Amino acid sequence: MPSKRFGVLTILVILLVFAGCQTVPLTGRSQLMLISEEQEIKMGQAAWKDFLKKAKISTDPRADELVHRVGERIAAATGKRNYQWEFKVVAEDKTINAFCIPGGKVAVYTGILPVAKDDTGLATVLGHEIAHAIARHGGERVSEGVLAQLGAVGLSAALGRGDPQTVQSVNQAFGLGVNVGFILPFGRTQESEADHLGLIFMAKAGYDPRATISFWQRMEAASKDKSRPPEFLSTHPNSQTRMEQIRAWLPEALKYYQGN
Ligand SMILES: [Zn+2]
């Protein structure tokens, strides 16, 4: 009975969604979460290992010190204890980018350092990137991907596929969902949330969150140099809405700021 199978899968999906919701710290947003944090950290570790195999790690001790100095302060400000933080500088002068993988694995490309300009500028970048991990945006993307794939499985079940195949399809759905979740850039809600949390983390770490505005202005200027396409800006468009949101969050962030 194909329709019966479809019904069971639909119920499964609904149960997963209900069981799999949680709240983001500080912003209180409810998010879809179908994987445990341990799973997410494990996936992050595997992705980080792969990345390190290919990445050209910088040998510049000053860049390394800068990234560790700022990164460790931001990491401490998050209060996240089950992460094993690692910070690496990637020697790519033309790449204006940085990221933080679930589990606390942070990479900063040398290309973003002149745009960051100083510790506070880098704190804006790292506050934002680390906020993506703390808010579990990777796990959320994976969950959205899994759900989309499960929807497709439900459809194929409705078309009358056999049970063993359905089971296999559910497994594949998880695999595909995980791939989609780790590859695609974050959505607008997640970007705003990372801006918001990033301001709080930088302020808690002792960096003036008001400096974020001038960082984004420098990023905008850097985007005009066509020889260095800024990946960071292409996934983080410097829109007016975004600047207005950041300005609106500043009073809240400043409550956490007690000077350097
Ligand atoms: Zn982002």
Short mmCIF file of N, CA and C in Angstrom, two decimals, residues 10-87:
data_model
loop_
_atom_site.label_atom_id
_atom_site.label_comp_id
_atom_site.label_asym_id
_atom_site.label_seq_id
_atom_site.Cartn_x
_atom_site.Cartn_y
_atom_site.Cartn_z
N THR A 10 5.58 10.36 6.56
CA THR A 10 5.18 11.73 6.89
C THR A 10 5.17 11.91 8.40
N ILE A 11 4.62 10.89 9.10
CA ILE A 11 4.59 10.96 10.57
C ILE A 11 6.01 10.99 11.12
N LEU A 12 6.88 10.18 10.52
CA LEU A 12 8.28 10.13 10.95
C LEU A 12 8.91 11.52 10.83
N VAL A 13 8.66 12.16 9.68
CA VAL A 13 9.23 13.48 9.44
C VAL A 13 8.70 14.49 10.46
N ILE A 14 7.38 14.43 10.71
CA ILE A 14 6.77 15.37 11.66
C ILE A 14 7.35 15.16 13.06
N LEU A 15 7.51 13.87 13.44
CA LEU A 15 8.08 13.56 14.76
C LEU A 15 9.51 14.09 14.87
N LEU A 16 10.27 13.90 13.79
CA LEU A 16 11.66 14.37 13.78
C LEU A 16 11.72 15.87 14.00
N VAL A 17 10.81 16.58 13.32
CA VAL A 17 10.81 18.04 13.40
C VAL A 17 10.47 18.49 14.82
N PHE A 18 9.45 17.80 15.43
CA PHE A 18 9.05 18.18 16.78
C PHE A 18 10.14 17.85 17.78
N ALA A 19 10.72 16.66 17.63
CA ALA A 19 11.77 16.25 18.55
C ALA A 19 13.02 17.05 18.30
N GLY A 20 13.15 17.54 17.08
CA GLY A 20 14.42 18.12 16.66
C GLY A 20 14.43 19.63 16.58
N CYS A 21 13.77 20.30 17.52
CA CYS A 21 13.87 21.74 17.54
C CYS A 21 14.61 22.16 18.79
N GLN A 22 15.40 23.20 18.68
CA GLN A 22 16.06 23.73 19.87
C GLN A 22 16.23 25.24 19.74
N THR A 23 16.71 25.85 20.81
CA THR A 23 16.76 27.31 20.86
C THR A 23 18.21 27.79 20.80
N VAL A 24 18.45 28.82 20.01
CA VAL A 24 19.78 29.40 19.89
C VAL A 24 20.07 30.25 21.14
N PRO A 25 21.29 30.09 21.74
CA PRO A 25 21.61 30.90 22.91
C PRO A 25 21.58 32.40 22.59
N LEU A 26 21.18 33.20 23.53
CA LEU A 26 21.13 34.68 23.48
C LEU A 26 20.05 35.26 22.57
N THR A 27 19.90 34.73 21.33
CA THR A 27 18.86 35.32 20.47
C THR A 27 17.51 34.65 20.73
N GLY A 28 17.52 33.40 21.26
CA GLY A 28 16.28 32.70 21.59
C GLY A 28 15.50 32.20 20.39
N ARG A 29 16.12 32.23 19.20
CA ARG A 29 15.42 31.74 17.99
C ARG A 29 15.31 30.22 18.05
N SER A 30 14.14 29.70 17.63
CA SER A 30 13.96 28.26 17.57
C SER A 30 14.48 27.75 16.23
N GLN A 31 15.28 26.70 16.25
CA GLN A 31 15.86 26.19 15.00
C GLN A 31 15.64 24.68 14.87
N LEU A 32 15.60 24.21 13.62
CA LEU A 32 15.46 22.79 13.35
C LEU A 32 16.80 22.10 13.63
N MET A 33 16.78 21.01 14.43
CA MET A 33 18.04 20.31 14.72
C MET A 33 17.80 18.82 14.79
N LEU A 34 18.20 18.10 13.74
CA LEU A 34 17.97 16.66 13.67
C LEU A 34 19.21 15.86 14.03
N ILE A 35 20.33 16.56 14.25
CA ILE A 35 21.55 15.82 14.63
C ILE A 35 22.02 16.32 16.00
N SER A 36 22.71 15.45 16.71
CA SER A 36 23.19 15.84 18.04
C SER A 36 24.43 16.71 17.87
N GLU A 37 24.77 17.43 18.92
CA GLU A 37 25.96 18.28 18.83
C GLU A 37 27.22 17.43 18.67
N GLU A 38 27.23 16.24 19.30
CA GLU A 38 28.39 15.34 19.16
C GLU A 38 28.58 14.96 17.69
N GLN A 39 27.46 14.64 17.01
CA GLN A 39 27.55 14.29 15.58
C GLN A 39 28.10 15.46 14.77
N GLU A 40 27.57 16.64 15.10
CA GLU A 40 27.98 17.84 14.38
C GLU A 40 29.49 18.09 14.57
N ILE A 41 29.96 17.94 15.80
CA ILE A 41 31.38 18.16 16.08
C ILE A 41 32.24 17.12 15.35
N LYS A 42 31.77 15.88 15.31
CA LYS A 42 32.48 14.82 14.58
C LYS A 42 32.61 15.14 13.10
N MET A 43 31.50 15.60 12.51
CA MET A 43 31.52 15.99 11.09
C MET A 43 32.49 17.14 10.89
N GLY A 44 32.47 18.07 11.84
CA GLY A 44 33.37 19.22 11.76
C GLY A 44 34.83 18.77 11.80
N GLN A 45 35.13 17.83 12.68
CA GLN A 45 36.51 17.33 12.81
C GLN A 45 36.98 16.70 11.51
N ALA A 46 36.09 15.92 10.88
CA ALA A 46 36.44 15.26 9.60
C ALA A 46 36.68 16.31 8.52
N ALA A 47 35.79 17.31 8.46
CA ALA A 47 35.93 18.36 7.45
C ALA A 47 37.23 19.15 7.67
N TRP A 48 37.57 19.41 8.93
CA TRP A 48 38.77 20.16 9.29
C TRP A 48 40.04 19.38 8.89
N LYS A 49 40.03 18.07 9.14
CA LYS A 49 41.17 17.22 8.77
C LYS A 49 41.42 17.28 7.27
N ASP A 50 40.31 17.16 6.51
CA ASP A 50 40.39 17.24 5.05
C ASP A 50 40.95 18.57 4.61
N PHE A 51 40.44 19.62 5.24
CA PHE A 51 40.86 20.97 4.88
C PHE A 51 42.36 21.15 5.12
N LEU A 52 42.83 20.68 6.27
CA LEU A 52 44.24 20.88 6.63
C LEU A 52 45.19 20.13 5.69
N LYS A 53 44.69 19.03 5.10
CA LYS A 53 45.52 18.27 4.15
C LYS A 53 45.87 19.11 2.94
N LYS A 54 44.92 19.98 2.54
CA LYS A 54 45.11 20.77 1.31
C LYS A 54 45.58 22.19 1.57
N ALA A 55 45.30 22.72 2.75
CA ALA A 55 45.58 24.14 3.00
C ALA A 55 47.07 24.41 3.16
N LYS A 56 47.47 25.61 2.70
CA LYS A 56 48.86 26.03 2.87
C LYS A 56 48.92 26.90 4.13
N ILE A 57 49.42 26.33 5.20
CA ILE A 57 49.42 27.04 6.48
C ILE A 57 50.57 28.07 6.51
N SER A 58 50.24 29.26 6.97
CA SER A 58 51.20 30.36 6.99
C SER A 58 52.33 30.08 7.99
N THR A 59 53.53 30.57 7.64
CA THR A 59 54.66 30.41 8.56
C THR A 59 55.02 31.75 9.20
N ASP A 60 54.16 32.76 8.95
CA ASP A 60 54.40 34.09 9.51
C ASP A 60 53.99 34.11 10.99
N PRO A 61 55.00 34.19 11.90
CA PRO A 61 54.66 34.10 13.33
C PRO A 61 53.77 35.25 13.81
N ARG A 62 53.90 36.44 13.17
CA ARG A 62 53.09 37.59 13.62
C ARG A 62 51.62 37.38 13.30
N ALA A 63 51.34 36.85 12.09
CA ALA A 63 49.95 36.58 11.71
C ALA A 63 49.36 35.51 12.63
N ASP A 64 50.18 34.50 12.90
CA ASP A 64 49.72 33.40 13.75
C ASP A 64 49.41 33.89 15.17
N GLU A 65 50.31 34.75 15.70
CA GLU A 65 50.09 35.32 17.04
C GLU A 65 48.82 36.15 17.09
N LEU A 66 48.63 36.98 16.07
CA LEU A 66 47.45 37.85 16.01
C LEU A 66 46.17 37.02 16.04
N VAL A 67 46.12 35.99 15.19
CA VAL A 67 44.90 35.18 15.10
C VAL A 67 44.66 34.41 16.39
N HIS A 68 45.73 33.91 17.01
CA HIS A 68 45.56 33.21 18.29
C HIS A 68 45.12 34.17 19.40
N ARG A 69 45.76 35.34 19.43
CA ARG A 69 45.47 36.32 20.48
C ARG A 69 43.99 36.71 20.47
N VAL A 70 43.50 37.10 19.27
CA VAL A 70 42.11 37.56 19.16
C VAL A 70 41.15 36.37 19.26
N GLY A 71 41.48 35.30 18.56
CA GLY A 71 40.61 34.13 18.51
C GLY A 71 40.37 33.53 19.88
N GLU A 72 41.45 33.41 20.67
CA GLU A 72 41.30 32.79 21.99
C GLU A 72 40.45 33.63 22.93
N ARG A 73 40.54 34.96 22.78
CA ARG A 73 39.70 35.84 23.62
C ARG A 73 38.22 35.71 23.24
N ILE A 74 37.96 35.65 21.93
CA ILE A 74 36.56 35.50 21.48
C ILE A 74 36.03 34.14 21.93
N ALA A 75 36.85 33.11 21.75
CA ALA A 75 36.44 31.74 22.12
C ALA A 75 36.09 31.69 23.60
N ALA A 76 36.93 32.31 24.45
CA ALA A 76 36.68 32.31 25.90
C ALA A 76 35.37 33.05 26.20
N ALA A 77 35.10 34.13 25.46
CA ALA A 77 33.90 34.94 25.70
C ALA A 77 32.61 34.16 25.39
N THR A 78 32.71 33.13 24.54
CA THR A 78 31.51 32.36 24.21
C THR A 78 31.11 31.42 25.35
N GLY A 79 32.06 31.10 26.24
CA GLY A 79 31.79 30.19 27.34
C GLY A 79 31.55 28.75 26.90
N LYS A 80 31.95 28.45 25.67
CA LYS A 80 31.72 27.11 25.10
C LYS A 80 32.82 26.17 25.58
N ARG A 81 32.44 25.18 26.41
CA ARG A 81 33.47 24.35 27.03
C ARG A 81 33.72 23.02 26.32
N ASN A 82 32.74 22.57 25.51
CA ASN A 82 32.94 21.26 24.87
C ASN A 82 33.56 21.37 23.47
N TYR A 83 34.13 22.53 23.16
CA TYR A 83 34.86 22.70 21.90
C TYR A 83 36.36 22.59 22.16
N GLN A 84 37.07 21.97 21.21
CA GLN A 84 38.53 21.98 21.30
C GLN A 84 39.01 22.96 20.25
N TRP A 85 39.24 24.18 20.68
CA TRP A 85 39.54 25.27 19.75
C TRP A 85 40.89 25.09 19.08
N GLU A 86 40.91 25.41 17.77
CA GLU A 86 42.16 25.41 17.00
C GLU A 86 42.12 26.60 16.07
N PHE A 87 43.24 27.28 15.91
CA PHE A 87 43.29 28.46 15.03
C PHE A 87 44.44 28.30 14.04
#
